CSV table of C-alpha atoms in Angstrom, one decimal:
chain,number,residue,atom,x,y,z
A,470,UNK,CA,102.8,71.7,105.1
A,471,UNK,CA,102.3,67.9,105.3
A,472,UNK,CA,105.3,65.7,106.7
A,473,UNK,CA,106.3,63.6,103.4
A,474,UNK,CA,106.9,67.1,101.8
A,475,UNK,CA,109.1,68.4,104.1
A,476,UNK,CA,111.0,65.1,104.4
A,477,UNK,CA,111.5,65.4,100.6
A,478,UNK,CA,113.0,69.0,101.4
A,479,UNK,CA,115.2,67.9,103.7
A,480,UNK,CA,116.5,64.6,101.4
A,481,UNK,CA,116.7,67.0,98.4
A,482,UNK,CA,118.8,69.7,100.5
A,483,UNK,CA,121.1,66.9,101.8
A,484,UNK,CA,121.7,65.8,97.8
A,485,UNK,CA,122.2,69.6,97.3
A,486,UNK,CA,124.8,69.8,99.7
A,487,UNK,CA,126.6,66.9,99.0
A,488,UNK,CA,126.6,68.1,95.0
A,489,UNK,CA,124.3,65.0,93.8
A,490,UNK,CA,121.6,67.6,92.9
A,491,UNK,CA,123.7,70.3,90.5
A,492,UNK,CA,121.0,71.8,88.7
A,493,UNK,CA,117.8,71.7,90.6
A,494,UNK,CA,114.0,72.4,88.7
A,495,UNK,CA,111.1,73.5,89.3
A,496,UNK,CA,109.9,69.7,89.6
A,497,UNK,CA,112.2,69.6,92.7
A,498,UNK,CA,110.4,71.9,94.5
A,499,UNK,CA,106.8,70.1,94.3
A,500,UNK,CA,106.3,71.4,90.4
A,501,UNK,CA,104.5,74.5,91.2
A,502,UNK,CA,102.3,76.7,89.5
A,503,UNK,CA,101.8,79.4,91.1
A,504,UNK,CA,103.1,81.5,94.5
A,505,UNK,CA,101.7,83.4,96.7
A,506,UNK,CA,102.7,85.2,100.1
A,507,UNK,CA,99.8,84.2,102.7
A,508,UNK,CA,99.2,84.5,106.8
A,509,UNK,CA,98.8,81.9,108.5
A,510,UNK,CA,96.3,81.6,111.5
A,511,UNK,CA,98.8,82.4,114.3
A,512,UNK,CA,100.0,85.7,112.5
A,513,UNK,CA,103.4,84.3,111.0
A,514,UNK,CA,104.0,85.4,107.2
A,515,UNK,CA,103.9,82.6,104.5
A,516,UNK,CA,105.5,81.8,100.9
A,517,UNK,CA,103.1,79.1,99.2
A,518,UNK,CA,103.8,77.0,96.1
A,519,UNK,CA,100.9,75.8,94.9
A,520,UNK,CA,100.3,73.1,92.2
A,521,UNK,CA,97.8,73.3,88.8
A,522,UNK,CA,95.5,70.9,91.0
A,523,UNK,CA,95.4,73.9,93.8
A,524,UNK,CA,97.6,71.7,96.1
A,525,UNK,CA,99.9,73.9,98.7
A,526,UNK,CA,103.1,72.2,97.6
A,527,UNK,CA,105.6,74.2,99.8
A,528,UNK,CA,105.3,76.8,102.8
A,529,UNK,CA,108.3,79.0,103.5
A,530,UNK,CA,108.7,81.2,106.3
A,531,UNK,CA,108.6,85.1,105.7
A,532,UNK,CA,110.1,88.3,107.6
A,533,UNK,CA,106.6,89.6,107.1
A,534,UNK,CA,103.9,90.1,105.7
A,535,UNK,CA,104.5,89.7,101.7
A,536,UNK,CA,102.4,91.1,98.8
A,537,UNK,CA,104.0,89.8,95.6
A,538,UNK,CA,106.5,87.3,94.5
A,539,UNK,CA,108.7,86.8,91.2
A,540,UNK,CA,109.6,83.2,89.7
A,541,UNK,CA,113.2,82.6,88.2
A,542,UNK,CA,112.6,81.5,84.7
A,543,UNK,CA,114.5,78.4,85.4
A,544,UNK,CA,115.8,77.9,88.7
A,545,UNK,CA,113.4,77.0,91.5
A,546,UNK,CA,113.6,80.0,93.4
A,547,UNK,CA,111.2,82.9,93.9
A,548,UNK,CA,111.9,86.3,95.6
A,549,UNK,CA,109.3,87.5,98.0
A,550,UNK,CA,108.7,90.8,98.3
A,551,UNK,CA,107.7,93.2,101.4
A,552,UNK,CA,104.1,94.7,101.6
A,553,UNK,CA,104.8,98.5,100.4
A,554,UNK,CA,106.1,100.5,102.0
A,555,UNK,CA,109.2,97.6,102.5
A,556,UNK,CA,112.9,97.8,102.5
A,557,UNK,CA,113.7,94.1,102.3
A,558,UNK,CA,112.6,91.4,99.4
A,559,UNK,CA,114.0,88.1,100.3
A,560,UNK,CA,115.3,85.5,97.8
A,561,UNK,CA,114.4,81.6,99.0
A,562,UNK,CA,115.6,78.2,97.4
A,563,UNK,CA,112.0,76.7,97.0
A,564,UNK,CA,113.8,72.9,97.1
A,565,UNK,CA,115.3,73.2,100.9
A,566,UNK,CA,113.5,76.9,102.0
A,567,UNK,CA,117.0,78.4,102.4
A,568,UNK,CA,117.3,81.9,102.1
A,569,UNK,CA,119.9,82.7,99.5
A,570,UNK,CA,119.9,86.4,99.7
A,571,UNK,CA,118.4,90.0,101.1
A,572,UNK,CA,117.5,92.3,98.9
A,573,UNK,CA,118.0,95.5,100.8
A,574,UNK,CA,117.2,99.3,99.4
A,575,UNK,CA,120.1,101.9,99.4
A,576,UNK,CA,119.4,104.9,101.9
A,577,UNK,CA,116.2,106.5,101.0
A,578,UNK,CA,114.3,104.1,98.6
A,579,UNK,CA,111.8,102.0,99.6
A,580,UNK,CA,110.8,99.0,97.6
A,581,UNK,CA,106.9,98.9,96.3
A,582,UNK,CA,105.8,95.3,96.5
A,583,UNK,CA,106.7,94.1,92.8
A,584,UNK,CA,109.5,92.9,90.5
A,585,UNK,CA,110.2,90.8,87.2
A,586,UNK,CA,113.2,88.6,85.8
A,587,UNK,CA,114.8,89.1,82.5
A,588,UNK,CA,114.5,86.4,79.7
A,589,UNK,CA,117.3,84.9,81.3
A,590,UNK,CA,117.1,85.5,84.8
A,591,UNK,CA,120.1,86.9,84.8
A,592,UNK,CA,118.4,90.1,86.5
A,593,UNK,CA,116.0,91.3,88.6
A,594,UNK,CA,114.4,94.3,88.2
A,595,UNK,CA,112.5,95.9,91.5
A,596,UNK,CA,110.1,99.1,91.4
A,597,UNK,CA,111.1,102.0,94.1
A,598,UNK,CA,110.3,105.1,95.8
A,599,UNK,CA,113.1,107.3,95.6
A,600,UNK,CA,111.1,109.0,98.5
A,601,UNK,CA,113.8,111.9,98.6
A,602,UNK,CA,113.7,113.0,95.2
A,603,UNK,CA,110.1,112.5,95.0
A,604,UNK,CA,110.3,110.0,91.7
A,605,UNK,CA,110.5,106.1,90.9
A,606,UNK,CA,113.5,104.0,90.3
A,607,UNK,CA,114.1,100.9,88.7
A,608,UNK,CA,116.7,98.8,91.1
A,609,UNK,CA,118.8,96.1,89.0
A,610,UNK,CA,120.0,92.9,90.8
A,611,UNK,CA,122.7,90.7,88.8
A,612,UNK,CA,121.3,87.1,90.3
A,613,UNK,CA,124.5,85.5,89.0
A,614,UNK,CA,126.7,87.6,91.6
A,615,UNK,CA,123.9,86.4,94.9
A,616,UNK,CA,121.4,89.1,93.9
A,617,UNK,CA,124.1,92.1,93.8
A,618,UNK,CA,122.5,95.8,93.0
A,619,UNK,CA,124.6,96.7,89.7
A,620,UNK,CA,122.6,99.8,88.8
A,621,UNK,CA,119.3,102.1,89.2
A,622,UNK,CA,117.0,103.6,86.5
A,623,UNK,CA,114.6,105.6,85.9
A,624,UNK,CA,111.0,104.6,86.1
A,625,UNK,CA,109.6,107.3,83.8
A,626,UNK,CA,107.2,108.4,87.1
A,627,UNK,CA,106.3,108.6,89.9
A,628,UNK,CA,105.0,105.4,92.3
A,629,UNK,CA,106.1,102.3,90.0
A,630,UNK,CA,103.8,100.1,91.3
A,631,UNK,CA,103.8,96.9,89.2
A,632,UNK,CA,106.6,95.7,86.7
A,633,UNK,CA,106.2,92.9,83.9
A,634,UNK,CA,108.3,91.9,81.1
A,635,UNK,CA,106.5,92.2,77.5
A,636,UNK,CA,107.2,88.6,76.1
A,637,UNK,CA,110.2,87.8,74.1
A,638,UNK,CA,111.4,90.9,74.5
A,639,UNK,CA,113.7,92.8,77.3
A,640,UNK,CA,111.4,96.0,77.4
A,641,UNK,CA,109.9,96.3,80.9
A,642,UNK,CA,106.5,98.0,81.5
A,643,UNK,CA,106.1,99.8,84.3
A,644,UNK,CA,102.8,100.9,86.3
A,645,UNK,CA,103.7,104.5,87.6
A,646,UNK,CA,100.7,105.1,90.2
A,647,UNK,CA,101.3,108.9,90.4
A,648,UNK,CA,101.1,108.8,93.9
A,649,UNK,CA,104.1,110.0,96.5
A,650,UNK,CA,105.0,109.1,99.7
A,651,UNK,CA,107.3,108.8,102.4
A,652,UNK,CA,108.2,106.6,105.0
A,653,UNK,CA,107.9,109.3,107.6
A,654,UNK,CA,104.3,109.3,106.8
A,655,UNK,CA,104.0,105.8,106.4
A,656,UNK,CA,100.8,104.8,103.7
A,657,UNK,CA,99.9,109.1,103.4
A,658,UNK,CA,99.2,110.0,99.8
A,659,UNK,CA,100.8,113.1,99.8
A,660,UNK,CA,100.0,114.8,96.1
A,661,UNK,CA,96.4,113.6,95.4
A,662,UNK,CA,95.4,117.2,93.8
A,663,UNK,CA,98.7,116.9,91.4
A,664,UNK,CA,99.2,113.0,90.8
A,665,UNK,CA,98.8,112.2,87.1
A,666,UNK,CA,99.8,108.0,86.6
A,667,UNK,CA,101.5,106.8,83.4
A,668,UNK,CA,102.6,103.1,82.0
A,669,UNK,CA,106.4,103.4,80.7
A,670,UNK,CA,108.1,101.4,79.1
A,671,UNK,CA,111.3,100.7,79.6
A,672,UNK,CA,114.7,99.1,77.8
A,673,UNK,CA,118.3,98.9,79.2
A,674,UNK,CA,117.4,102.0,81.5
A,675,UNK,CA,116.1,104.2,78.8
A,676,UNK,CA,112.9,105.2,79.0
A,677,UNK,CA,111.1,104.3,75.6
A,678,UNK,CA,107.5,105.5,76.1
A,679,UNK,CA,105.5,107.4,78.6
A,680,UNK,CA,101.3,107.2,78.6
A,681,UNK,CA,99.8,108.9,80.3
A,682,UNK,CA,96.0,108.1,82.0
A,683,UNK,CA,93.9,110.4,80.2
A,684,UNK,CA,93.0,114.6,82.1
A,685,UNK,CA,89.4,113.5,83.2
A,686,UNK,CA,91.2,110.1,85.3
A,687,UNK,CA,94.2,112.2,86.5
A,688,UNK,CA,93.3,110.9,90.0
A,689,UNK,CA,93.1,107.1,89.0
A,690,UNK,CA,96.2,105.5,89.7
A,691,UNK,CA,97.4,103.1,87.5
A,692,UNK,CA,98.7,99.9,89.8
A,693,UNK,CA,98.6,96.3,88.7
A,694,UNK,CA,99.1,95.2,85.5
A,695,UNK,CA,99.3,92.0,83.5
A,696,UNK,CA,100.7,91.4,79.4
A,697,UNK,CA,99.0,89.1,76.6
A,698,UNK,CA,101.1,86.8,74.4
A,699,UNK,CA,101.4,89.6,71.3
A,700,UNK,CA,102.8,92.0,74.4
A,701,UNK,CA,99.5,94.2,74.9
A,702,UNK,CA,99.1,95.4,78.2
A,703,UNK,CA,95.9,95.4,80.4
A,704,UNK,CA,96.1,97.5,83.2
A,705,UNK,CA,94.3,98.0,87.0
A,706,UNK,CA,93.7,101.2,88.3
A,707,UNK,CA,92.4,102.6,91.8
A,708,UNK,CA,90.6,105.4,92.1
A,709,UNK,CA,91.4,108.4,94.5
A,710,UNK,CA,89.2,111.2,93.5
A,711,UNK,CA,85.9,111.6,95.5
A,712,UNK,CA,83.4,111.1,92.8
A,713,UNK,CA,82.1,108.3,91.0
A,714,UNK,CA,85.0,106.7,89.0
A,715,UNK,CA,84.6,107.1,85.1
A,716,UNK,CA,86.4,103.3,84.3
A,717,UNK,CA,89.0,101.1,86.4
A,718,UNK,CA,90.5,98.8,83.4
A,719,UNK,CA,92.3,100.1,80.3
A,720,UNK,CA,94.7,98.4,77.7
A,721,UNK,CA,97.2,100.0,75.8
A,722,UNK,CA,99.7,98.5,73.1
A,723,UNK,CA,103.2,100.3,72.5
A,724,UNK,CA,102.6,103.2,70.1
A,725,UNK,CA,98.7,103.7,70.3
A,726,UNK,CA,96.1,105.7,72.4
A,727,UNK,CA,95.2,104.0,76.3
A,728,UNK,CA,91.8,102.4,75.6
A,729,UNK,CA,89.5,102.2,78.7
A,730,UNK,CA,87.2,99.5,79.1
A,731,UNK,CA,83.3,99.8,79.7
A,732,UNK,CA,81.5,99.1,82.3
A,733,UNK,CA,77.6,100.6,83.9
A,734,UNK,CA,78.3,102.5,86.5
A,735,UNK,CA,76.9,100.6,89.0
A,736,UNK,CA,79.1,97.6,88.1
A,737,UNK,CA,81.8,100.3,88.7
A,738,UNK,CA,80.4,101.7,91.9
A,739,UNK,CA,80.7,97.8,93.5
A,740,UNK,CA,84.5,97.7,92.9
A,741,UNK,CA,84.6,100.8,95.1
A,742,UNK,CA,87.1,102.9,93.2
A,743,UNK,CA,89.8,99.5,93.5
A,744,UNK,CA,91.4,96.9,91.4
A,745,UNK,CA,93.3,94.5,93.9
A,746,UNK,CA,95.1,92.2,91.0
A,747,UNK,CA,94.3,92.0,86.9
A,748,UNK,CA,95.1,88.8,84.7
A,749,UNK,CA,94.6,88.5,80.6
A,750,UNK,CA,93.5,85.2,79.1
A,751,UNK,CA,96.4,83.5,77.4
A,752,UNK,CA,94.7,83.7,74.1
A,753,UNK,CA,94.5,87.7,75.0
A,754,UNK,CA,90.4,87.6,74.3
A,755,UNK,CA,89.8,88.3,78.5
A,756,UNK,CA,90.6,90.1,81.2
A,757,UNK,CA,89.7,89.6,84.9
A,758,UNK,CA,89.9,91.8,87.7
A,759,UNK,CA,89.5,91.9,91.6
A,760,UNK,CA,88.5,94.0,94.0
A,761,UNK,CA,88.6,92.9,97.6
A,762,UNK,CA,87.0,95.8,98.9
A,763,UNK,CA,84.1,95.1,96.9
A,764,UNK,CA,84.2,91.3,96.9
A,765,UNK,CA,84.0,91.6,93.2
A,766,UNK,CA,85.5,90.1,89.7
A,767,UNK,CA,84.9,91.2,86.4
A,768,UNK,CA,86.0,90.5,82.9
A,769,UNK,CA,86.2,91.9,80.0
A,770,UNK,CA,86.0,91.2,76.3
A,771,UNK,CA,89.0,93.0,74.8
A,772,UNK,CA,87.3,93.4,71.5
A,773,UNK,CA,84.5,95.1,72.5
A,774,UNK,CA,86.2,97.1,75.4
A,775,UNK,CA,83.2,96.1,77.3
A,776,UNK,CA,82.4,94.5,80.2
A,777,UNK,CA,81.2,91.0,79.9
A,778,UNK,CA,80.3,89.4,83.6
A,779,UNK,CA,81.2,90.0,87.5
A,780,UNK,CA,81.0,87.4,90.2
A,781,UNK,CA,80.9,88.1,93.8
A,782,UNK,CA,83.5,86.2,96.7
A,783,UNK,CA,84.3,87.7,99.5
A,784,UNK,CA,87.7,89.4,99.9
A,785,UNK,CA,88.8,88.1,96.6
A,786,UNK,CA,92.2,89.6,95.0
A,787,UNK,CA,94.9,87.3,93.8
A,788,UNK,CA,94.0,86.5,90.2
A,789,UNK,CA,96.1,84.3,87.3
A,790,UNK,CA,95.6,83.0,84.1
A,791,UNK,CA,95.6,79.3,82.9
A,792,UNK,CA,95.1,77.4,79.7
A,793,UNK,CA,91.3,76.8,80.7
A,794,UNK,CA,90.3,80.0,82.5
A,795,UNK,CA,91.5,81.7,85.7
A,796,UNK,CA,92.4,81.1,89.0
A,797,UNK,CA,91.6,82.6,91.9
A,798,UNK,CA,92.6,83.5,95.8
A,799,UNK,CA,90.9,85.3,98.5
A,800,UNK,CA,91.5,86.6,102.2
A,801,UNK,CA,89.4,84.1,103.4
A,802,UNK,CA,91.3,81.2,102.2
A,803,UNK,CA,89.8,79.8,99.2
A,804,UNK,CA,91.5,78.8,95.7
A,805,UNK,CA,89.4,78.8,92.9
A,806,UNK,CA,89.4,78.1,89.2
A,807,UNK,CA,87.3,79.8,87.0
A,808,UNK,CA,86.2,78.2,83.0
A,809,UNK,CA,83.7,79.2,80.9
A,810,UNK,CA,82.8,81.8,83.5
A,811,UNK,CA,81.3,79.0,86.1
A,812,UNK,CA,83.5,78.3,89.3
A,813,UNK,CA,84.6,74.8,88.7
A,814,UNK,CA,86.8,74.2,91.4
A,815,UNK,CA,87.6,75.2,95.3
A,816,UNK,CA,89.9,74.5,97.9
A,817,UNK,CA,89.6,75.9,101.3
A,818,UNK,CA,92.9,76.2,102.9
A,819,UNK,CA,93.9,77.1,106.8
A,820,UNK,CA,95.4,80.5,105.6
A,821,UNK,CA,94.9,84.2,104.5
A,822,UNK,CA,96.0,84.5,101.0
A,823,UNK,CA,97.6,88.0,100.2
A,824,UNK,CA,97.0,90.4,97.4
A,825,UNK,CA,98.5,88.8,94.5
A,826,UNK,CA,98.8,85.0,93.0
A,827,UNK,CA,101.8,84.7,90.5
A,828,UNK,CA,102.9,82.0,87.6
A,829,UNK,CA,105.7,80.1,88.0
């Protein structure tokens, strides 16, 4: 992080602290676009705001290693949360790089890597293992009382992987994986021959809907999801059966059948059984997906459930989507914007990016 931006932290914390600056922005904190948790080359564990140019803007310190992050709607502060399995998620004030709060599970929960704000940003709602009981939770965090847990719900499933908010709305849709675990067994899938993955959807702790992936996927776990503007859902799944996978992407809108989306199965087969992050155009007409393993995106045309083009980069996986395309990170260090399927832009930078790149 260059030395005029952290002088500007430091000025802007002073005006903080002396009450000059009461109600911070987003444009106090560089104007970023996106976050992402990253590594830097001498194995310390980053925060990044980065701008729409694909300028690092700010680089917070992290605990550890990091896999996703959540904006606040409004104030410029993101909550970074621990590589699963993780007990901690840390809150940060992206203007001085304080750490407001710790997010820390109750006794035998352990958070999965993911959460979303409400409208308001009034809450913050965390997916967990219950890894006792053997089913997922919903933690609720009241950010106007410094992040407080003020109640637990349900997550319909098992795993709740990823967690999004359908727009304009306070239903929360919720990527059960199907898979259980436990810390005393660190990463082990313990229930591969039983696991079955659903979306939910979830409002004010009830549980509204449960899909479920169809018999013939009831090993593909259902992980990473991303929501167009009229609420449809396109989700990523990862494949833990042992033969060739049958489809990785699906969409689903509340009240219909899960569709799954097309591809040959050698396009398939170079994924290898794993979608790292998913993103939908804003105009809901595409959807791109990762695979790191593979070195592979995809998209899709929604309207024909079909696959439309891949691209190869290595170790790519964090994926968004902008008013003129997508945009890209990879382990190896690259941003890059994709429009009109061409790579039109890329900036190298001196760190690992990690799994997932988010909107601010």
């Amino acid at each position: 992080m260059s030395g005029p931006i952290t002088g500007r932290r430091r000025f802007l914390g002073g005006l903080l602290a002396a009450g000059l600056l009461p109600n911070p922005t987003w444009a106090d904190a560089g104007s970023p676009a996106f976050l992402s948790a990253a590594a830097n080359q001498d194995g310390t564990f980053i925060l990044c705001g980065i701008s729409a140019d694909l300028q690092i803007r700010f680089a917070l310190p992290l605990p550890a290693r990091g896999h996703a992050a959540a904006a606040h709607p409004s104030r410029p502060e993101a909550v970074a949360f621990a590589r699963r399995p993780g007990t901690f998620a840390v809150v940060i004030d992206c203007v001085t790089g304080a750490q407001k709060a710790v997010l820390t599970c109750p006794e035998s929960r352990h958070f999965y890597g993911h959460g979303a704000f409400s409208g308001d940003g009034s809450l913050l709602f965390t997916t967990e293992n219950d890894f006792e009981a053997g089913v997922g939770r919903i933690g609720v965090w009241d950010t106007q009382q410094g992040y407080k847990r003020v109640d637990e719900w349900q997550s319909g499933g098992i795993g709740p992987h990823d967690i999004k908010r359908l727009p304009g709305t306070e239903t929360l849709v919720v990527a059960n994986g199907g898979i259980d675990t436990h810390p005393d067994t660190g990463r082990t899938k313990l229930n591969i021959a039983t696991m079955r993955s659903n979306l939910a959807y979830v409002t004010g702790g009830d549980v509204l809907e449960v899909v479920e992936s169809p018999s013939h996927l009831q090993k593909n776990s259902i992980r990473h999801l991303a929501v167009g503007p009229d609420g449809s859902v396109a989700l990523g799944m990862q494949w833990q059966g042992t033969g060739a996978v049958p489809a990785l992407v699906g969409t689903h809108s509340r009240g219909r059948a899960l569709t799954l989306l097309e591809a040959p199965a050698n396009n398939l087969r170079e994924m290898e059984g794993y979608v790292g992050s998913i993103a939908m155009s804003q105009n809901g007409s595409t959807i791109a997906v990762t695979s790191p393993r593979g070195g592979i995106l995809q998209r899709y045309d929604t309207q024909s459930s079909r696959l439309c083009d891949t691209q190869r980069l290595t170790d790519i996986s964090g994926v968004v989507a902008t008013n003129t395309g997508f945009v890209f990170t990879t382990g190896t260090g690259l941003l890059v914007r994709l429009a009109d399927g061409e790579f039109t832009q890329e900036k190298q930078s001196t760190v690992s990016w990690d799994n997932h790149l988010v909107l601010v």
